[in-house]
CSV table of C-alpha atoms in Angstrom, one decimal:
chain,number,residue,atom,x,y,z
Q,1,MET,CA,3.0,2.2,-52.5
Q,2,THR,CA,2.0,-1.1,-51.0
Q,3,THR,CA,-1.6,-1.8,-49.8
Q,4,ILE,CA,-2.4,-4.7,-47.5
Q,5,HIS,CA,-5.7,-5.8,-46.2
Q,6,LEU,CA,-5.6,-6.7,-42.5
Q,7,SER,CA,-8.4,-9.1,-41.5
Q,8,ALA,CA,-10.7,-8.6,-38.6
Q,9,HIS,CA,-9.4,-10.0,-35.3
Q,10,SER,CA,-11.3,-11.7,-32.5
Q,11,GLU,CA,-10.2,-12.9,-29.1
Q,12,LYS,CA,-11.4,-16.1,-27.5
Q,13,ILE,CA,-13.7,-15.9,-24.5
Q,14,ALA,CA,-12.8,-18.1,-21.5
Q,15,ASP,CA,-15.2,-20.8,-20.5
Q,16,GLN,CA,-14.6,-20.0,-16.8
Q,17,ASN,CA,-15.4,-16.9,-14.8
Q,18,PRO,CA,-14.4,-17.7,-11.2
Q,19,TRP,CA,-14.3,-14.0,-10.3
Q,20,GLY,CA,-18.0,-13.3,-11.2
Q,21,LEU,CA,-17.1,-10.6,-13.7
Q,22,THR,CA,-20.1,-8.9,-15.3
Q,23,GLN,CA,-18.5,-9.6,-18.7
Q,24,PRO,CA,-16.8,-13.1,-19.0
Q,25,PRO,CA,-13.0,-12.7,-19.2
Q,26,LEU,CA,-11.2,-13.2,-22.4
Q,27,TYR,CA,-9.2,-16.3,-22.7
Q,28,HIS,CA,-5.8,-14.6,-22.5
Q,29,GLN,CA,-7.0,-12.7,-19.4
Q,30,TRP,CA,-8.0,-16.0,-17.8
Q,31,ARG,CA,-4.6,-17.5,-18.8
Q,32,THR,CA,-2.7,-14.6,-17.2
Q,33,ALA,CA,-4.6,-14.8,-13.9
Q,34,VAL,CA,-4.2,-18.6,-13.7
Q,35,ALA,CA,-0.4,-18.4,-14.5
Q,36,LEU,CA,0.1,-15.8,-11.7
Q,37,GLN,CA,-1.4,-18.2,-9.2
Q,38,GLN,CA,1.2,-20.9,-10.0
Q,39,PRO,CA,3.7,-21.1,-7.1
Q,40,ASP,CA,6.7,-21.8,-9.5
Q,41,THR,CA,5.9,-18.9,-11.8
Q,42,HIS,CA,7.4,-15.6,-10.7
Q,43,LEU,CA,6.9,-13.4,-13.8
Q,44,ILE,CA,4.4,-13.3,-16.6
Q,45,VAL,CA,4.6,-11.4,-19.9
Q,46,ASN,CA,1.2,-10.9,-21.7
Q,47,SER,CA,2.0,-10.0,-25.3
Q,48,TYR,CA,-1.5,-9.9,-26.9
Q,49,ASN,CA,-2.5,-7.2,-29.3
Q,50,THR,CA,-3.0,-3.6,-28.4
Q,51,GLY,CA,-6.7,-3.0,-27.6
Q,52,THR,CA,-7.5,-6.5,-26.4
Q,53,GLY,CA,-7.6,-5.9,-22.6
Q,54,LYS,CA,-4.1,-6.6,-21.3
Q,55,THR,CA,-4.6,-4.3,-18.3
Q,56,ARG,CA,-7.8,-6.1,-17.3
Q,57,ALA,CA,-5.7,-9.3,-17.5
Q,58,ALA,CA,-3.2,-7.9,-14.9
Q,59,LEU,CA,-6.0,-6.7,-12.6
Q,60,LEU,CA,-7.6,-10.1,-12.1
Q,61,HIS,CA,-4.7,-11.0,-9.7
Q,62,LEU,CA,-6.1,-8.4,-7.3
Q,63,PHE,CA,-8.9,-10.9,-6.5
Q,64,LYS,CA,-6.2,-13.4,-5.2
Q,65,LEU,CA,-4.5,-10.7,-3.1
Q,66,HIS,CA,-7.9,-9.5,-1.7
Q,67,GLN,CA,-8.7,-13.1,-0.6
Q,68,THR,CA,-5.7,-13.2,1.7
Q,69,GLY,CA,-7.6,-11.0,4.1
Q,70,ARG,CA,-4.5,-8.9,4.7
Q,71,PRO,CA,-3.4,-5.5,3.1
Q,72,GLN,CA,-1.3,-6.3,0.1
Q,73,ASN,CA,0.5,-3.5,-1.7
Q,74,VAL,CA,0.7,-3.3,-5.5
Q,75,LEU,CA,3.1,-1.3,-7.6
Q,76,PHE,CA,1.8,-0.3,-11.1
Q,77,VAL,CA,4.3,1.4,-13.4
Q,78,ALA,CA,3.3,3.1,-16.6
Q,79,PRO,CA,5.6,5.1,-18.9
Q,80,THR,CA,3.6,8.4,-19.3
Q,81,ASN,CA,1.7,10.6,-16.9
Q,82,ALA,CA,-1.3,10.5,-19.3
Q,83,LEU,CA,-1.4,6.7,-19.0
Q,84,LEU,CA,-1.1,7.0,-15.2
Q,85,ALA,CA,-4.3,9.1,-15.1
Q,86,GLN,CA,-6.1,6.6,-17.3
Q,87,HIS,CA,-5.0,3.6,-15.2
Q,88,GLU,CA,-5.9,5.3,-12.0
Q,89,GLU,CA,-9.4,5.8,-13.2
Q,90,ASP,CA,-9.8,2.3,-14.6
Q,91,ILE,CA,-8.3,0.6,-11.6
Q,92,ARG,CA,-10.4,2.6,-9.2
Q,93,ASP,CA,-13.5,1.7,-11.1
Q,94,PHE,CA,-12.5,-2.0,-11.1
Q,95,VAL,CA,-11.8,-2.0,-7.4
Q,96,ALA,CA,-15.1,-0.3,-6.6
Q,97,GLN,CA,-17.1,-2.5,-8.9
Q,98,TYR,CA,-15.9,-5.7,-7.3
Q,99,ASN,CA,-15.5,-4.3,-3.7
Q,100,LEU,CA,-11.8,-5.1,-3.4
Q,101,ASP,CA,-9.9,-3.9,-0.4
Q,102,PHE,CA,-7.4,-1.4,-2.0
Q,103,HIS,CA,-6.6,2.2,-1.9
Q,104,VAL,CA,-5.7,3.4,-5.4
Q,105,ARG,CA,-3.5,6.4,-6.0
Q,106,ARG,CA,-1.3,7.7,-8.8
Q,107,ILE,CA,1.9,9.6,-7.9
Q,108,THR,CA,3.9,11.9,-10.1
Q,109,ALA,CA,6.2,14.7,-9.0
Q,110,ARG,CA,3.2,17.1,-8.9
Q,111,GLU,CA,1.2,14.8,-6.7
Q,112,VAL,CA,4.2,14.4,-4.3
Q,113,ARG,CA,4.4,18.2,-4.0
Q,114,GLU,CA,0.7,18.4,-3.3
Q,115,LEU,CA,1.0,15.7,-0.6
Q,116,ARG,CA,3.9,17.6,0.9
Q,117,GLN,CA,1.9,20.8,1.0
Q,118,GLN,CA,-1.0,19.0,2.5
Q,119,LEU,CA,1.1,18.0,5.5
Q,120,LEU,CA,2.5,21.5,5.9
Q,121,ASP,CA,-0.9,23.0,5.7
Q,122,GLN,CA,-2.1,20.7,8.5
Q,123,GLY,CA,0.6,22.3,10.7
Q,124,ASP,CA,2.0,18.9,11.7
Q,125,TYR,CA,5.4,19.8,10.3
Q,126,GLN,CA,7.3,22.9,9.6
Q,127,THR,CA,9.5,21.4,6.9
Q,128,MET,CA,9.1,18.2,4.8
Q,129,ARG,CA,11.4,16.9,2.1
Q,130,VAL,CA,9.9,15.6,-1.1
Q,131,GLY,CA,11.5,12.2,-0.6
Q,132,GLU,CA,10.3,12.1,3.0
Q,133,THR,CA,6.8,12.7,1.8
Q,134,LEU,CA,6.9,9.9,-0.7
Q,135,ASN,CA,8.3,7.5,1.9
Q,136,ARG,CA,5.6,8.4,4.4
Q,137,PHE,CA,2.9,7.9,1.9
Q,138,ILE,CA,4.1,4.4,1.0
Q,139,ALA,CA,4.6,3.5,4.7
Q,140,ASN,CA,1.1,4.8,5.7
Q,141,TYR,CA,-1.0,6.4,3.1
Q,142,ARG,CA,-3.8,6.9,5.7
Q,143,GLU,CA,-1.8,9.9,7.0
Q,144,PHE,CA,-2.9,11.7,3.8
Q,145,VAL,CA,-6.5,10.4,3.7
Q,146,PRO,CA,-8.5,12.0,6.6
Q,147,GLY,CA,-11.2,9.7,7.9
Q,148,GLU,CA,-9.8,6.4,6.5
Q,149,LYS,CA,-9.6,4.2,9.6
Q,150,LYS,CA,-9.1,0.8,8.0
Q,151,ARG,CA,-5.8,0.1,6.4
Q,152,LYS,CA,-6.2,-1.3,2.9
Q,153,GLY,CA,-3.7,-2.5,0.4
Q,154,LEU,CA,-2.1,0.3,-1.6
Q,155,ILE,CA,-2.2,0.3,-5.4
Q,156,PHE,CA,0.7,2.7,-6.1
Q,157,ILE,CA,0.6,3.9,-9.7
Q,158,VAL,CA,3.9,5.7,-10.7
Q,159,ASN,CA,5.9,6.7,-13.7
Q,160,PRO,CA,9.4,5.1,-14.3
Q,161,ASP,CA,11.2,8.3,-13.2
Q,162,ILE,CA,10.1,7.9,-9.6
Q,163,PHE,CA,11.0,4.2,-9.7
Q,164,TYR,CA,14.4,5.0,-11.3
Q,165,TYR,CA,15.3,7.7,-8.8
Q,166,ALA,CA,14.5,5.4,-5.9
Q,167,MET,CA,16.5,2.5,-7.3
Q,168,MET,CA,19.4,4.8,-8.0
Q,169,LEU,CA,19.3,6.3,-4.5
Q,170,GLN,CA,18.9,9.8,-6.0
Q,171,TYR,CA,16.7,11.3,-3.4
Q,172,ALA,CA,18.0,13.4,-0.5
Q,173,HIS,CA,20.6,11.8,1.7
Q,174,HIS,CA,18.2,11.2,4.6
Q,175,ASP,CA,15.6,9.6,2.3
Q,176,GLU,CA,17.6,7.6,-0.3
Q,177,ARG,CA,17.9,4.4,1.8
Q,178,ASN,CA,14.3,4.5,3.0
Q,179,LEU,CA,12.9,4.8,-0.5
Q,180,PHE,CA,15.2,2.2,-2.0
Q,181,ASN,CA,14.0,-0.2,0.8
Q,182,GLN,CA,10.3,0.7,0.3
Q,183,PHE,CA,10.4,-0.2,-3.4
Q,184,VAL,CA,12.4,-3.4,-2.9
Q,185,THR,CA,10.3,-4.7,0.1
Q,186,GLN,CA,6.8,-3.3,0.2
Q,187,PHE,CA,5.0,-4.6,-2.9
Q,188,ARG,CA,3.6,-8.1,-3.2
Q,189,TYR,CA,2.6,-7.6,-6.9
Q,190,ILE,CA,4.2,-5.5,-9.6
Q,191,VAL,CA,2.7,-4.6,-12.9
Q,192,ILE,CA,4.8,-2.9,-15.6
Q,193,ASP,CA,2.6,-1.7,-18.5
Q,194,GLU,CA,3.8,-1.1,-22.1
Q,195,PHE,CA,7.1,-2.8,-21.2
Q,196,HIS,CA,8.4,-2.3,-24.8
Q,197,TYR,CA,8.0,1.5,-24.6
Q,198,TYR,CA,10.7,2.2,-22.0
Q,199,ASP,CA,14.2,3.3,-23.0
Q,200,GLN,CA,17.4,1.3,-22.4
Q,201,LYS,CA,18.2,3.0,-19.1
Q,202,GLN,CA,14.8,2.3,-17.7
Q,203,LEU,CA,14.8,-1.3,-19.0
Q,204,VAL,CA,18.2,-1.9,-17.3
Q,205,PHE,CA,16.8,-0.9,-14.0
Q,206,PHE,CA,13.7,-3.0,-14.3
Q,207,LEU,CA,16.0,-6.0,-14.9
Q,208,PHE,CA,18.2,-4.9,-12.0
Q,209,PHE,CA,15.1,-4.8,-9.8
Q,210,PHE,CA,14.1,-8.3,-10.9
Q,211,ALA,CA,17.6,-9.6,-10.1
Q,212,ILE,CA,17.6,-8.0,-6.6
Q,213,CYS,CA,14.1,-9.5,-5.9
Q,214,GLN,CA,15.4,-12.9,-6.9
Q,215,GLU,CA,18.6,-12.6,-5.0
Q,216,LEU,CA,16.8,-11.6,-1.8
Q,217,GLY,CA,14.3,-14.4,-2.1
Q,218,TYR,CA,11.1,-12.3,-2.6
Q,219,PHE,CA,9.7,-14.6,-5.3
Q,220,GLU,CA,10.3,-17.8,-3.4
Q,221,HIS,CA,9.6,-16.7,0.2
Q,222,ALA,CA,7.3,-13.7,-0.1
Q,223,GLU,CA,5.3,-15.0,-3.1
Q,224,ARG,CA,6.0,-11.8,-5.1
Q,225,LYS,CA,4.6,-11.8,-8.6
Q,226,ILE,CA,5.5,-9.6,-11.6
Q,227,CYS,CA,3.3,-9.0,-14.7
Q,228,LEU,CA,4.7,-7.3,-17.8
Q,229,LEU,CA,2.3,-6.0,-20.4
Q,230,SER,CA,3.8,-5.6,-23.9
Q,231,ALA,CA,2.4,-5.9,-27.4
Q,232,THR,CA,5.9,-6.2,-28.9
Q,233,PRO,CA,8.4,-7.8,-26.5
Q,234,ASN,CA,11.6,-8.0,-28.4
Q,235,GLY,CA,14.1,-10.9,-28.5
Q,236,PRO,CA,16.7,-9.4,-26.2
Q,237,VAL,CA,14.2,-8.8,-23.5
Q,238,GLN,CA,13.0,-12.4,-23.6
Q,239,GLU,CA,16.6,-13.6,-23.5
Q,240,TYR,CA,17.4,-11.6,-20.4
Q,241,LEU,CA,14.2,-12.8,-18.7
Q,242,SER,CA,15.3,-16.4,-19.5
Q,243,HIS,CA,18.7,-15.7,-18.0
Q,244,LEU,CA,17.2,-14.3,-14.9
Q,245,PHE,CA,14.3,-16.6,-14.3
Q,246,GLY,CA,15.0,-19.8,-16.2
Q,247,SER,CA,11.8,-21.8,-16.2
Q,248,HIS,CA,10.1,-19.5,-13.6
Q,249,TRP,CA,8.6,-17.1,-16.1
Q,250,GLN,CA,5.8,-17.5,-18.8
Q,251,LEU,CA,5.0,-15.8,-22.0
Q,252,ILE,CA,1.2,-15.5,-22.6
Q,253,SER,CA,0.9,-14.9,-26.3
Q,254,PRO,CA,-1.4,-15.7,-29.2
Q,255,ALA,CA,1.4,-18.0,-30.6
Q,256,ASN,CA,1.4,-20.4,-27.7
Q,257,GLU,CA,-2.4,-20.8,-26.9
Q,258,PRO,CA,-3.1,-24.4,-25.9
Q,259,SER,CA,-4.8,-26.5,-28.5
Q,260,GLU,CA,-7.7,-27.3,-26.3
Q,261,SER,CA,-8.8,-23.6,-26.6
Q,262,ALA,CA,-9.5,-24.0,-30.4
Q,263,ASN,CA,-13.2,-24.3,-30.0
Q,264,LEU,CA,-13.8,-21.5,-27.5
Q,265,PRO,CA,-16.3,-18.8,-28.6
Q,266,THR,CA,-14.8,-15.5,-29.7
Q,267,ILE,CA,-15.6,-11.8,-29.6
Q,268,PRO,CA,-14.5,-9.2,-32.1
Q,269,THR,CA,-11.7,-6.9,-30.9
Q,270,LEU,CA,-10.2,-5.3,-34.1
Q,271,ALA,CA,-12.1,-4.3,-37.2
Q,272,PRO,CA,-10.7,-5.0,-40.7
Q,273,VAL,CA,-8.1,-2.4,-41.9
Q,274,GLN,CA,-7.0,-1.3,-45.3
Q,275,LEU,CA,-3.3,-0.5,-44.7
Q,276,THR,CA,-1.2,1.4,-47.2
Q,277,PHE,CA,2.5,1.8,-46.8
Q,278,THR,CA,4.0,4.7,-48.7
Q,279,ALA,CA,6.8,7.3,-48.6
Q,280,GLY,CA,5.5,10.9,-48.6
Q,281,ALA,CA,4.6,13.9,-46.5
Q,282,LEU,CA,1.7,14.4,-44.1
Q,283,GLY,CA,0.5,17.4,-46.1
Q,284,ASP,CA,0.0,15.3,-49.2
Q,285,TYR,CA,-3.2,13.9,-47.5
Q,286,SER,CA,-4.9,17.1,-46.3
Q,287,GLN,CA,-7.5,16.9,-49.1
Q,288,GLN,CA,-8.2,13.3,-48.4
Q,289,MET,CA,-8.7,14.0,-44.7
Q,290,GLN,CA,-11.1,16.8,-45.5
Q,291,THR,CA,-13.1,14.3,-47.6
Q,292,TRP,CA,-13.1,11.7,-44.8
Q,293,LEU,CA,-14.3,14.3,-42.3
Q,294,THR,CA,-17.1,15.4,-44.7
Q,295,GLU,CA,-18.2,11.7,-44.8
Q,296,GLY,CA,-18.5,11.7,-41.0
Q,297,LEU,CA,-15.4,9.7,-40.2
Q,298,ASP,CA,-13.1,10.3,-37.3
Q,299,GLY,CA,-9.3,10.2,-37.6
Q,300,VAL,CA,-5.9,10.7,-36.0
Q,301,VAL,CA,-2.5,11.9,-37.4
Q,302,ILE,CA,0.6,10.9,-35.6
Q,303,SER,CA,4.0,12.5,-36.4
Q,304,ASP,CA,7.4,12.2,-34.8
Q,305,SER,CA,7.8,15.9,-35.3
Q,306,LEU,CA,6.0,18.7,-33.4
Q,307,GLN,CA,7.0,21.1,-36.2
Q,308,ARG,CA,5.3,18.9,-38.9
Q,309,ILE,CA,2.2,18.7,-36.8
Q,310,ASN,CA,2.0,22.4,-36.4
Q,311,GLU,CA,2.6,22.9,-40.1
Q,312,LEU,CA,-0.2,20.5,-40.9
Q,313,ASN,CA,-2.5,22.2,-38.4
Q,314,SER,CA,-1.9,25.5,-40.2
Q,315,GLN,CA,-2.7,23.9,-43.5
Q,316,LEU,CA,-5.8,22.2,-42.4
Q,317,LYS,CA,-7.2,25.2,-40.6
Q,318,LYS,CA,-7.9,26.7,-44.1
Q,319,MET,CA,-9.9,23.6,-45.1
Q,320,VAL,CA,-11.5,22.2,-42.0
Q,321,PRO,CA,-13.9,23.9,-39.5
Q,322,SER,CA,-12.0,24.8,-36.3
Q,323,GLN,CA,-14.3,22.7,-34.1
Q,324,LYS,CA,-13.4,19.6,-35.9
Q,325,LEU,CA,-9.6,19.9,-35.4
Q,326,ARG,CA,-7.6,19.5,-32.2
Q,327,ARG,CA,-3.9,18.9,-31.3
Q,328,ILE,CA,-2.5,16.6,-28.7
Q,329,THR,CA,1.2,17.4,-28.2
Q,330,GLY,CA,3.6,17.9,-25.3
Q,331,PRO,CA,3.3,21.7,-25.2
Q,332,GLU,CA,-0.5,21.5,-25.0
Q,333,PRO,CA,-1.9,21.7,-21.4
Q,334,GLU,CA,-3.0,18.3,-20.0
Q,335,GLU,CA,-6.7,19.4,-19.7
Q,336,LYS,CA,-6.7,20.4,-23.4
Q,337,ARG,CA,-5.1,17.1,-24.4
Q,338,GLN,CA,-7.7,15.0,-22.6
Q,339,SER,CA,-10.6,17.0,-24.0
Q,340,ALA,CA,-9.2,16.9,-27.5
Q,341,THR,CA,-9.8,13.1,-27.8
Q,342,ALA,CA,-13.4,13.7,-28.7
Q,343,ALA,CA,-12.6,15.9,-31.8
Q,344,PRO,CA,-13.2,14.3,-35.2
Q,345,LEU,CA,-9.6,14.9,-36.3
Q,346,ILE,CA,-6.7,14.8,-33.9
Q,347,LEU,CA,-3.1,15.9,-34.8
Q,348,ALA,CA,-0.7,14.4,-32.4
Q,349,THR,CA,2.9,13.7,-31.6
Q,350,PRO,CA,4.0,10.4,-30.0
Q,351,THR,CA,2.4,11.7,-26.8
Q,352,VAL,CA,-0.7,9.6,-27.9
Q,353,ASP,CA,1.2,6.4,-28.7
Q,354,ILE,CA,-0.1,5.1,-25.4
Q,355,GLY,CA,-2.6,6.3,-22.9
Q,356,TYR,CA,-5.2,7.7,-25.2
Q,357,ASN,CA,-8.4,5.8,-26.2
Q,358,PHE,CA,-9.8,8.6,-28.4
Q,359,VAL,CA,-13.3,8.1,-26.9
Q,360,LYS,CA,-16.2,9.3,-29.0
Q,361,LEU,CA,-19.6,9.8,-27.3
Q,362,ASP,CA,-22.2,7.2,-28.3
Q,363,LYS,CA,-20.2,5.9,-31.3
Q,364,SER,CA,-21.3,2.4,-32.1
Q,365,ARG,CA,-18.2,1.5,-34.2
Q,366,GLN,CA,-14.5,2.0,-33.7
Q,367,ASN,CA,-13.4,5.4,-32.4
Q,368,VAL,CA,-10.7,5.8,-35.1
Q,369,ASP,CA,-11.9,5.3,-38.7
Q,370,PHE,CA,-8.7,6.6,-40.3
Q,371,LEU,CA,-5.1,6.9,-39.2
Q,372,LEU,CA,-2.2,8.7,-40.9
Q,373,CYS,CA,1.1,8.1,-39.2
Q,374,GLU,CA,4.9,8.3,-39.6
Q,375,ALA,CA,7.1,5.5,-38.4
Q,376,ARG,CA,10.9,5.2,-38.2
Q,377,PHE,CA,10.9,2.2,-35.9
Q,378,GLY,CA,9.2,-1.2,-36.2
Q,379,ASP,CA,7.8,-1.1,-32.6
Q,380,ASP,CA,6.5,2.4,-33.1
Q,381,LEU,CA,4.7,1.2,-36.3
Q,382,ILE,CA,3.1,-1.7,-34.6
Q,383,GLN,CA,2.0,0.5,-31.6
Q,384,ARG,CA,0.4,3.1,-33.9
Q,385,LEU,CA,-1.3,0.6,-36.1
Q,386,GLY,CA,-3.0,-0.7,-32.9
Q,387,ARG,CA,-4.7,2.7,-32.4
Q,388,ALA,CA,-7.1,2.1,-35.4
Q,389,GLY,CA,-10.0,-0.3,-35.6
Q,390,ARG,CA,-10.6,-1.1,-31.9
Q,391,VAL,CA,-14.1,-2.6,-31.5
Q,392,LEU,CA,-14.0,-4.5,-28.2
Q,393,GLY,CA,-17.4,-4.0,-26.6
Q,394,LYS,CA,-18.7,-2.1,-29.6
Q,395,PRO,CA,-22.0,-3.1,-31.3
Q,396,THR,CA,-20.7,-2.5,-34.8
Q,397,THR,CA,-17.5,-4.4,-35.6
Q,398,ASP,CA,-17.3,-5.0,-39.3
Q,399,GLN,CA,-16.7,-1.5,-40.7
Q,400,PRO,CA,-13.1,-1.2,-42.0
Q,401,SER,CA,-10.7,1.4,-40.9
Q,402,THR,CA,-8.1,3.0,-43.2
Q,403,VAL,CA,-4.4,3.4,-42.2
Q,404,ILE,CA,-1.7,5.2,-44.2
Q,405,ALA,CA,1.8,4.6,-42.8
Q,406,LEU,CA,4.7,6.8,-44.0
Q,407,ILE,CA,7.9,4.8,-43.9
Q,408,ASN,CA,11.3,5.0,-45.5
Q,409,GLU,CA,12.0,4.0,-49.1
Q,410,ASN,CA,14.1,1.0,-48.2
Q,411,ALA,CA,11.4,-0.5,-45.9
Q,412,LEU,CA,8.8,0.3,-48.6
Q,413,GLY,CA,10.7,-1.7,-51.2
Q,414,GLN,CA,11.0,-4.7,-48.9
Q,415,LEU,CA,7.2,-4.7,-48.4
Q,416,ALA,CA,6.3,-4.4,-52.1
Q,417,PRO,CA,5.8,-8.2,-52.6
Q,418,LEU,CA,2.9,-8.0,-50.1
Q,419,ASP,CA,0.9,-5.6,-52.2
Q,420,GLY,CA,-2.8,-6.8,-52.4
Q,421,GLN,CA,-2.4,-9.6,-49.9
Q,422,THR,CA,-4.7,-10.2,-46.9
Q,423,LEU,CA,-2.8,-10.8,-43.6
Q,424,THR,CA,-3.6,-11.3,-40.0
Q,425,ARG,CA,-2.1,-9.0,-37.4
Q,426,ALA,CA,0.3,-11.7,-36.4
Q,427,GLN,CA,1.5,-12.2,-39.9
Q,428,LEU,CA,2.0,-8.5,-40.3
Q,429,HIS,CA,4.1,-8.3,-37.2
Q,430,GLU,CA,6.3,-11.1,-38.5
Q,431,GLN,CA,6.8,-9.2,-41.7
Q,432,ILE,CA,7.7,-6.0,-39.8
Q,433,ALA,CA,10.2,-8.0,-37.6
Q,434,LEU,CA,12.0,-9.1,-40.8
Q,435,LEU,CA,12.6,-5.4,-41.6
Q,436,ASP,CA,14.9,-4.9,-38.6
Q,437,GLN,CA,17.6,-3.3,-40.8
Q,438,HIS,CA,15.2,-0.7,-42.2
Q,439,LEU,CA,12.6,-0.4,-39.3
Q,440,PRO,CA,14.8,-1.2,-36.3
Q,441,HIS,CA,13.7,-1.4,-32.7
Q,442,LYS,CA,13.8,2.0,-31.1
Q,443,HIS,CA,16.1,0.9,-28.3
Q,444,ASN,CA,19.3,-1.2,-28.6
Q,445,LEU,CA,19.1,-3.0,-25.3
Q,446,PHE,CA,22.1,-5.3,-25.8
Q,447,GLY,CA,24.3,-2.4,-26.9
Q,448,TYR,CA,23.4,-0.3,-23.9
Q,449,ILE,CA,23.9,-3.1,-21.3
Q,450,LYS,CA,27.3,-3.9,-22.8
Q,451,GLN,CA,28.5,-0.4,-22.8
Q,452,HIS,CA,26.8,1.4,-19.9
Q,453,GLY,CA,24.1,-0.6,-18.1
Q,454,ILE,CA,26.3,-2.9,-16.0
Q,455,HIS,CA,28.5,0.0,-14.9
Q,456,GLU,CA,25.4,2.0,-13.9
Q,457,VAL,CA,23.8,-0.7,-11.7
Q,458,PHE,CA,27.1,-1.0,-9.7
Q,459,TYR,CA,26.3,2.4,-8.3
Q,460,PRO,CA,23.2,1.4,-6.3
Q,461,ILE,CA,24.9,-1.9,-5.4
Q,462,TYR,CA,27.8,0.0,-3.9
Q,463,GLN,CA,25.6,2.5,-2.2
Q,464,VAL,CA,23.5,-0.2,-0.5
Q,465,HIS,CA,26.6,-2.0,0.6
Q,466,ARG,CA,28.0,1.2,2.0
Q,467,LEU,CA,24.7,1.9,3.9
């Protein structure tokens, strides 16, 4: 067992607020927006900590697009449908609050079917293909919004599957060319959230998309911008971006903040954390969780296994009142998953790694007081640690959270020298990166590209050439 004390974390506040935000932007948000305005910068990666407002950083570029006075389309890609729903709500609120000229809409397979049925119910068409519906929506969303006379920019929020099928020309024969063309040509600004979370196949096609945009001159002549949000961008991804963009991309990270920002005021974003690494089973901590709940604390358990979550749920039901216990797993209906975030103790699978804020009504401190999690991969570990101790905008910021991380024996042995030390989040991330042999990255990007990725992207290249 190794226990580390993570110090509280604060973010710098920018000394400029050219957008008139009700709350001054954080410094990294301001840096991101300014970088996106630079003509020679085509792509930005914001790699600040989870829970420090990276999405808001990406949204500030909407002001620039709004100021053009012409409808500008935005593609926003997020890896899970739960996160799409959260982003749709947040982006719609942001657009409404600052009176920006955009129509915001998330699209999943279910939404496409609903839009298709809407057209059929109106009686305008007797038949309508799914791909045709999606193409019509991108081309003219007003066809699906009765009464909207003025055309606005479309903020199109999608999951990677829709993006992948379009880039791989996998829709029906009559639609594949149109949808490929729509995704390549119609979006002035592209935001890809949680970039580290995608699998190798999805990452390859994002890189392929970047290469096509560059080859066709969309960065230089159409002023297209791309913003990647990732708390843990790995080395291979940065190498590929450098190969593709050379000096035309920027990394916005805590490690490269300009020295002139040293004296800026700060705001707390992450509370202190007592972090214990150990090797054990989730059930070993059922009694401890019961004690924490009795003390009025709120917590989350994250396991890689649905079976282990269900077993722990059965065990805790004998110890904890039913109203205090909820599950967020893939088999649970979406409505139940969303409502479960308010429960004092949440048992979850990796469904909650992203897209869940665990909002507690009128809670003045962090929403997650204790976290018990399993982690087989280093990027999963960093992502899950970021769920605890978030205090941005909270009145109480100094109450510590407790995290117990269950890892393998080899990784635990390597971390033993850190027992009792106090580290910053950045220092902890460096230590986890050194454990690549025992806590590797979830996806082997280099290996996939060498073996399969290059072959795979030749298919859409061939198809486009044939068309």
